[in-house]
PDB file of C-alpha atoms in Angstrom:
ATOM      1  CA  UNK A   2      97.560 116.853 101.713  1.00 56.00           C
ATOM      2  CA  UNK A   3      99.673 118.551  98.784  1.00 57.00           C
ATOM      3  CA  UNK A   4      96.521 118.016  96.622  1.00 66.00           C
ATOM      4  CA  UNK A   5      94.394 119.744  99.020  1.00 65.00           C
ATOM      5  CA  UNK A   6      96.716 122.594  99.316  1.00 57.00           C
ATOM      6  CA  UNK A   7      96.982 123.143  95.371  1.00 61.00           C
ATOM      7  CA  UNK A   8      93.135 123.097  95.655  1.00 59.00           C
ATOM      8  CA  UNK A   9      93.041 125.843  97.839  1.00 59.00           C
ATOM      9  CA  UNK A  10      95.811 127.880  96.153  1.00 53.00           C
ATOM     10  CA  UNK A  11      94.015 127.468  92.674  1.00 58.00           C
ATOM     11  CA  UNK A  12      89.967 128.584  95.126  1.00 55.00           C
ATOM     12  CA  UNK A  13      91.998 131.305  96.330  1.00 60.00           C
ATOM     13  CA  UNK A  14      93.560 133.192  93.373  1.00 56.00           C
ATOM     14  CA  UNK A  15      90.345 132.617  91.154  1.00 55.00           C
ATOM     15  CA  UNK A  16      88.244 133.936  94.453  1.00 60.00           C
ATOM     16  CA  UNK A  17      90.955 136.792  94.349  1.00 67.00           C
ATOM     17  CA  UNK A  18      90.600 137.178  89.960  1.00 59.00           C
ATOM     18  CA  UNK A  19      86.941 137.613  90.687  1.00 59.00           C
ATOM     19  CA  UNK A  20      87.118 140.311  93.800  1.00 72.00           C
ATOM     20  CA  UNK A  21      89.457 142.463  91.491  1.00 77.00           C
ATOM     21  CA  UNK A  22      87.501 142.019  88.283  1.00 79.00           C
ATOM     22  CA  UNK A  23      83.912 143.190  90.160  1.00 76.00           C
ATOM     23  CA  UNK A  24      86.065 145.815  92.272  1.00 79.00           C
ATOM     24  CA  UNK A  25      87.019 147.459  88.464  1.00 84.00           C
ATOM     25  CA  UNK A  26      83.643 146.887  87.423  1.00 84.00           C
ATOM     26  CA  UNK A  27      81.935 148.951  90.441  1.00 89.00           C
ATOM     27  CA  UNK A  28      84.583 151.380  89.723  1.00 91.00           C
ATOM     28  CA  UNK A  29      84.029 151.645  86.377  1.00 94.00           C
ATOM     29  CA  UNK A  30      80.526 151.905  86.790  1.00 95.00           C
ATOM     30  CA  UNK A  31      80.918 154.815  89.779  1.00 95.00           C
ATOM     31  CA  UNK A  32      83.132 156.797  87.480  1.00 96.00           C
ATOM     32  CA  UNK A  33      80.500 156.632  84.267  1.00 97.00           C
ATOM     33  CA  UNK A  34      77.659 158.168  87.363  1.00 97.00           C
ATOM     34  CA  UNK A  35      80.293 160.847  88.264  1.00 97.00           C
ATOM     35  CA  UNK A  36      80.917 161.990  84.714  1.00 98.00           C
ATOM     36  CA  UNK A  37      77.192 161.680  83.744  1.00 98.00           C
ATOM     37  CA  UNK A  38      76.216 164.214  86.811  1.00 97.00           C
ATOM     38  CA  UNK A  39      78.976 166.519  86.350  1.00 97.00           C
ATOM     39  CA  UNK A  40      77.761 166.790  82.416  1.00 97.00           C
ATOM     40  CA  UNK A  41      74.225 167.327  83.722  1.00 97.00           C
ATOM     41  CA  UNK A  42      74.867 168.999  86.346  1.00 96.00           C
ATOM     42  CA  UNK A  43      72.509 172.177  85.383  1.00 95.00           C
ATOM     43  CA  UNK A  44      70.441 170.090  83.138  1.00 96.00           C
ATOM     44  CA  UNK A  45      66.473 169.022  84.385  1.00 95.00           C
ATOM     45  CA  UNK A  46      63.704 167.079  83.173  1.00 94.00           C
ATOM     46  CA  UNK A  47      60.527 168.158  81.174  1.00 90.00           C
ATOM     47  CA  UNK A  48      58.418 167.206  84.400  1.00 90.00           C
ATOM     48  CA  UNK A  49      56.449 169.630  87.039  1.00 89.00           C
ATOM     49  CA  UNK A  50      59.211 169.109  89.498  1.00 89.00           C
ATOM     50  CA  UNK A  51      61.833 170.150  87.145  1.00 92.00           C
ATOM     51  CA  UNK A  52      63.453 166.767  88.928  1.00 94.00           C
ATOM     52  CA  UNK A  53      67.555 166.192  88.067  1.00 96.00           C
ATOM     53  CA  UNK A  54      68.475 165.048  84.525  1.00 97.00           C
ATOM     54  CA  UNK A  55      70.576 162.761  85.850  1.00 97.00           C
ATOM     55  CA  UNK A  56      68.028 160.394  87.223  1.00 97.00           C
ATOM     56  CA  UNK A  57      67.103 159.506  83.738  1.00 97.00           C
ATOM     57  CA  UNK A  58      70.301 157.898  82.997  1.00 98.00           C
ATOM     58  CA  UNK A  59      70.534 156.439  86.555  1.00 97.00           C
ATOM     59  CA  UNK A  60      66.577 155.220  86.008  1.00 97.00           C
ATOM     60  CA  UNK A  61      67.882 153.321  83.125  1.00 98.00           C
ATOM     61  CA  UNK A  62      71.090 151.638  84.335  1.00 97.00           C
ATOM     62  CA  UNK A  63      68.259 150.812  87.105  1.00 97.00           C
ATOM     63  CA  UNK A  64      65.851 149.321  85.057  1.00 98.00           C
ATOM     64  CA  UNK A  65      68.720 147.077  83.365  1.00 98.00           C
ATOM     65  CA  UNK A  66      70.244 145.712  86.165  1.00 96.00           C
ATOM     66  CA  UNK A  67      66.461 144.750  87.963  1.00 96.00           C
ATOM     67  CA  UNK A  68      66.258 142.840  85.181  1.00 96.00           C
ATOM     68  CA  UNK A  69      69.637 140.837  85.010  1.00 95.00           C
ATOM     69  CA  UNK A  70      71.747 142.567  82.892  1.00 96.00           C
ATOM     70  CA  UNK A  71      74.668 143.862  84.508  1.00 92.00           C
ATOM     71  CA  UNK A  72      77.326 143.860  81.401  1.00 95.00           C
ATOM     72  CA  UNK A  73      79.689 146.628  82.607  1.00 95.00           C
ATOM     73  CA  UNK A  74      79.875 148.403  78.944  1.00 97.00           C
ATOM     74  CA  UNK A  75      75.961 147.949  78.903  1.00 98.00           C
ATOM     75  CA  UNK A  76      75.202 150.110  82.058  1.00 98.00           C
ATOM     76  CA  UNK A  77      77.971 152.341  81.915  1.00 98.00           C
ATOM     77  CA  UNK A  78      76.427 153.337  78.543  1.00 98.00           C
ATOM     78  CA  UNK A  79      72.900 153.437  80.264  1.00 98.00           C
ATOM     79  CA  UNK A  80      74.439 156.183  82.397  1.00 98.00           C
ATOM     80  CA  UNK A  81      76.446 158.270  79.612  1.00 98.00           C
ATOM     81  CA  UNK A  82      73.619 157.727  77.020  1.00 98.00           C
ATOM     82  CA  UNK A  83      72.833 161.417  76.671  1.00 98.00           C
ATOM     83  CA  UNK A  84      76.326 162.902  77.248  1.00 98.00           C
ATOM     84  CA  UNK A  85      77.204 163.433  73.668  1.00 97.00           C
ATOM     85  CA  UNK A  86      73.566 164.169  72.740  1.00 96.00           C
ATOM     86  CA  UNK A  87      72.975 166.417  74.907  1.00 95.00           C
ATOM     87  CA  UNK A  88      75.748 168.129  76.702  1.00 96.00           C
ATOM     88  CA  UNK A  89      79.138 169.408  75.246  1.00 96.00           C
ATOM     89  CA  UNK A  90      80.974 166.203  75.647  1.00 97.00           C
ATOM     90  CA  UNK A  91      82.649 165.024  72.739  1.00 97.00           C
ATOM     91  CA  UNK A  92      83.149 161.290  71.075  1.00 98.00           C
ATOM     92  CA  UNK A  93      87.243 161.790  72.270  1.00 98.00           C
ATOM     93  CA  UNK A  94      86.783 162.846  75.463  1.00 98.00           C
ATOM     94  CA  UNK A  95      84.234 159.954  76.208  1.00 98.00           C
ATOM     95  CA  UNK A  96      87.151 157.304  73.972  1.00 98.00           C
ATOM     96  CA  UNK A  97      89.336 158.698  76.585  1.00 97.00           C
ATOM     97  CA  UNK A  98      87.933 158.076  79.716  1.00 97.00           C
ATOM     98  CA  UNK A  99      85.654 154.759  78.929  1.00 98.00           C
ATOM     99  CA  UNK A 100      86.909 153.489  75.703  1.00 97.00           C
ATOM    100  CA  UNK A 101      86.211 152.279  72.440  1.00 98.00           C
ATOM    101  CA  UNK A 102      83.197 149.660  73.434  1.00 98.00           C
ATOM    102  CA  UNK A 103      80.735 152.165  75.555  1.00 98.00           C
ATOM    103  CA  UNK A 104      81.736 155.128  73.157  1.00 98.00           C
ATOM    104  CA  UNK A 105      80.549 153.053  70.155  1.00 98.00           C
ATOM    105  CA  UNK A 106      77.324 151.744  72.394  1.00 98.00           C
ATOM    106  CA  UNK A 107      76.333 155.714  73.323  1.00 98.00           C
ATOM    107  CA  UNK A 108      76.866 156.678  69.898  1.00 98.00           C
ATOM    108  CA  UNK A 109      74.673 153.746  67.989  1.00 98.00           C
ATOM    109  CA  UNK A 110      72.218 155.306  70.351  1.00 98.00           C
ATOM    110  CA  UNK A 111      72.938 159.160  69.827  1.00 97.00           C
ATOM    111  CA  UNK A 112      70.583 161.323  67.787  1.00 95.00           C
ATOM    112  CA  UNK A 113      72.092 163.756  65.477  1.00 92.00           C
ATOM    113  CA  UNK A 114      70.705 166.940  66.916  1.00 90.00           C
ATOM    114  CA  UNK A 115      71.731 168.801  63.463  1.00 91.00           C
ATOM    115  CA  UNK A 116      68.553 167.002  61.833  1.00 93.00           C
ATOM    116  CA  UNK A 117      64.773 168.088  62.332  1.00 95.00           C
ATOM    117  CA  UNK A 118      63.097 166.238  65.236  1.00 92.00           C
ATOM    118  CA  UNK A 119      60.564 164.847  62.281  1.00 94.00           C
ATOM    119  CA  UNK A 120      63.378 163.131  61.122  1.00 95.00           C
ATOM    120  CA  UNK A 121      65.457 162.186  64.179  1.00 95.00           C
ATOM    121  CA  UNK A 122      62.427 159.996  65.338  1.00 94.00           C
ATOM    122  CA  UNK A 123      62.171 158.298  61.561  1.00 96.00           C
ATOM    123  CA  UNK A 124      65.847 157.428  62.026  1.00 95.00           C
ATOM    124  CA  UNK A 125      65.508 155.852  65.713  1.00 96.00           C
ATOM    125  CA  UNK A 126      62.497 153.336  64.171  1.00 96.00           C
ATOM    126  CA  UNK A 127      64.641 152.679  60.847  1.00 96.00           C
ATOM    127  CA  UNK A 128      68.439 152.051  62.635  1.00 95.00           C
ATOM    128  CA  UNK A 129      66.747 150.285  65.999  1.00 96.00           C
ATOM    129  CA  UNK A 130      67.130 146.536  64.177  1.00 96.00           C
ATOM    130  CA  UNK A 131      70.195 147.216  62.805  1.00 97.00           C
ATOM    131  CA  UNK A 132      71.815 148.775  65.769  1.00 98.00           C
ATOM    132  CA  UNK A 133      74.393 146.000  68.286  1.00 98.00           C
ATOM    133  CA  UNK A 134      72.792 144.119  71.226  1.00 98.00           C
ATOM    134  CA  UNK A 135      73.895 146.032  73.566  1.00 98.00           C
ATOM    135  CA  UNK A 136      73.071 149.484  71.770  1.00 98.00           C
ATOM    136  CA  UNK A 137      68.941 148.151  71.817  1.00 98.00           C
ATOM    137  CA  UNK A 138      69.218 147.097  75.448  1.00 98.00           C
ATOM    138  CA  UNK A 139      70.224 151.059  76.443  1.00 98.00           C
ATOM    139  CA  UNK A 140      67.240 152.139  73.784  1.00 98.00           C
ATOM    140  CA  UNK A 141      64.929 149.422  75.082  1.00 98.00           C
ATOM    141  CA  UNK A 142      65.519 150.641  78.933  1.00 98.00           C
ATOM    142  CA  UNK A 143      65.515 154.509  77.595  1.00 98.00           C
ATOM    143  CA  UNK A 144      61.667 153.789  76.379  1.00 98.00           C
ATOM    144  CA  UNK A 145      61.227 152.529  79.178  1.00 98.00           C
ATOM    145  CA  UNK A 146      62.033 155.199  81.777  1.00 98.00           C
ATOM    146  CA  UNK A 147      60.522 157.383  79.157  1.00 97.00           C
ATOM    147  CA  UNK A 148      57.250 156.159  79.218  1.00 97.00           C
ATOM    148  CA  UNK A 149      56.683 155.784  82.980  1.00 96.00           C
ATOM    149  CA  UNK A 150      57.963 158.753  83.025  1.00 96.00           C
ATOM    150  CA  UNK A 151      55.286 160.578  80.971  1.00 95.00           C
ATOM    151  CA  UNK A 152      52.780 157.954  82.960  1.00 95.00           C
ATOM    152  CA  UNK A 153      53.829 159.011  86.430  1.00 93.00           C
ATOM    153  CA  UNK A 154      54.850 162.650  85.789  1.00 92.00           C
ATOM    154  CA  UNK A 155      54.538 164.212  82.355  1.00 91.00           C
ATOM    155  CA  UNK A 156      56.385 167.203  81.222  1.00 92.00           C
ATOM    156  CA  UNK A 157      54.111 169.851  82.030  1.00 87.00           C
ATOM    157  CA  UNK A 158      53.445 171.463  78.520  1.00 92.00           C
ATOM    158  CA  UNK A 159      52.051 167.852  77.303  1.00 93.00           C
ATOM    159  CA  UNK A 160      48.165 167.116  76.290  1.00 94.00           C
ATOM    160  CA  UNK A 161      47.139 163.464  76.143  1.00 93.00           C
ATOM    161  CA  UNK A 162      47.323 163.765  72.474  1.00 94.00           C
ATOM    162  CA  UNK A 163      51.330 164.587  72.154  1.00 95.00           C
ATOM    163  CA  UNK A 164      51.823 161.964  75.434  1.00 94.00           C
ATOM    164  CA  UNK A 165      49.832 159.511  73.327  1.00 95.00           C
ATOM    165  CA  UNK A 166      52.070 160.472  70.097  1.00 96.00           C
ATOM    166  CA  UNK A 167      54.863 159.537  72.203  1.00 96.00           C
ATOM    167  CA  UNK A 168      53.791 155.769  73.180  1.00 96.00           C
ATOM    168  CA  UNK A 169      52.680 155.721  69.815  1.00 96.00           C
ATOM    169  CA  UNK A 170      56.639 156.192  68.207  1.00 97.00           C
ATOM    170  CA  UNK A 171      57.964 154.230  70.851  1.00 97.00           C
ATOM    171  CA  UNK A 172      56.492 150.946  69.911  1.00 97.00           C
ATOM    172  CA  UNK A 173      57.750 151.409  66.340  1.00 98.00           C
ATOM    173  CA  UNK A 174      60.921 151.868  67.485  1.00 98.00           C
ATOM    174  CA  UNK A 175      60.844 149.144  70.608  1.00 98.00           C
ATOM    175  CA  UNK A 176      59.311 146.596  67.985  1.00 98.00           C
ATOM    176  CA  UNK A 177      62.788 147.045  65.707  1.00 97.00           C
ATOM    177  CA  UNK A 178      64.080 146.174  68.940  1.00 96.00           C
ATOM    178  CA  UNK A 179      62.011 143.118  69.746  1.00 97.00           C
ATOM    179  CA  UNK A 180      64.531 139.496  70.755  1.00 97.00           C
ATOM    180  CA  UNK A 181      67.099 141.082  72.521  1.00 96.00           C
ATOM    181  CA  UNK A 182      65.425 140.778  76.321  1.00 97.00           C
ATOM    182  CA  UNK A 183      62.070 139.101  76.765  1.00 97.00           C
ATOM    183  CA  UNK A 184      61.442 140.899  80.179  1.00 97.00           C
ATOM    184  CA  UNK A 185      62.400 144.325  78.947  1.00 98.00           C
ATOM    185  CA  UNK A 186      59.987 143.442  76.318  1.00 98.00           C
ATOM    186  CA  UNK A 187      57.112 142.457  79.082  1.00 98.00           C
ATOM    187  CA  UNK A 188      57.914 145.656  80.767  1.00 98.00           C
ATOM    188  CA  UNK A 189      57.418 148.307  77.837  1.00 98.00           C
ATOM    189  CA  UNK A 190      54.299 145.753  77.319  1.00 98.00           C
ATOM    190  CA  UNK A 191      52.639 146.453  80.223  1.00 97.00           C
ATOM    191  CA  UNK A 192      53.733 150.170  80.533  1.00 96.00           C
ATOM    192  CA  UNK A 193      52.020 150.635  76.583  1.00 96.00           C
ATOM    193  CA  UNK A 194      48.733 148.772  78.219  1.00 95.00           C
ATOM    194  CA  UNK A 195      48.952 150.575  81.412  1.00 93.00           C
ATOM    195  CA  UNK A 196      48.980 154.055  79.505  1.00 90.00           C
ATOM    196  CA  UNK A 197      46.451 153.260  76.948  1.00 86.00           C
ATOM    197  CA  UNK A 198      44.338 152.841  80.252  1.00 85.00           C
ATOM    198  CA  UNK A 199      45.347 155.914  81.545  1.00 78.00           C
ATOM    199  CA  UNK A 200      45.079 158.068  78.388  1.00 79.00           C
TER     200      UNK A 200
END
């Protein structure tokens, strides 16, 4: 009986460890989407529909978790991937309010807008092996959404030519990414395929 009870005592506060560590993680994860919108609030994409910049980061934190990977620092950077890049937020203000880990994820994966675009895209083929495992996930699912992106809905302004440009760079980069998530992989695969089809 007094073994049974210790049994359930040590069920229940493990059952209880793991409610409170997923209820911080949703939180966490909810609070990364709020920030994110507010910072994009006025922002939109490149595409006919002028759709909300935020989907982009949502698309990706999407695209991650479909396929398993549902580290908490890994999605939350998903979401605040752009914020530094390309709103006014700053490396402190994101240290404050997520800390150390996603701020050093979003910024492995944060072009330095101070360089010509030439030489921004050079850098993302050059630093994507060298970057953390986490850091080429978030690129890896950012190619992603990018791609089907252009596939399903292009920015307006683009002829085939600069579209197929696009898949063209992408593959350098996703193939300095290639071992970190063999269905990822499969899925910029079959998007490349799919849009050499298409274009």
């Amino acid at each position: 009986m007094a073994e049974e009870m210790i049994a359930n005592l040590k069920y229940n506060v493990l059952k209880e460890a793991a409610e409170t560590e997923k209820a911080k993680s949703i939180s966490l994860l909810f609070k990364a989407l709020a920030f994110s919108a507010e910072k994009h609030t006025k922002q939109r994409r490149k595409d006919i529909d002028k759709t909300p910049y935020i989907n982009h980061p949502i698309s990706l934190a999407n695209i991650l978790a479909q396929r398993w990977v549902i580290d908490e620092n890994v999605l939350c950077a998903a979401i605040l991937h752009d914020t530094i890049e390309d709103t006014e937020t700053t490396v402190s203000e994101l240290q404050e309010h997520f800390g150390e880990k996603i701020t050093s994820i979003v910024l492995e994966v944060t072009d330095d807008k101070s360089l010509e675009k030439s030489v921004r895209k050079q850098k993302q083929v050059e630093h994507a092996a060298s970057i953390s495992h986490e850091a080429k996930l978030v690129k890896l699912a950012d190619k992603i959404a990018n791609i089907t992106d252009i596939i399903n809905s292009p920015p307006a302004d683009w002829l085939n030519d600069r579209k197929k440009d696009y898949f063209i760079w992408a593959k350098a980069v996703v193939d300095n990414l290639r071992g970190v998530h063999q269905g990822l992989e499969k899925d910029f695969d079959d998007l490349i395929n799919k849009a050499k089809i298409v274009f």
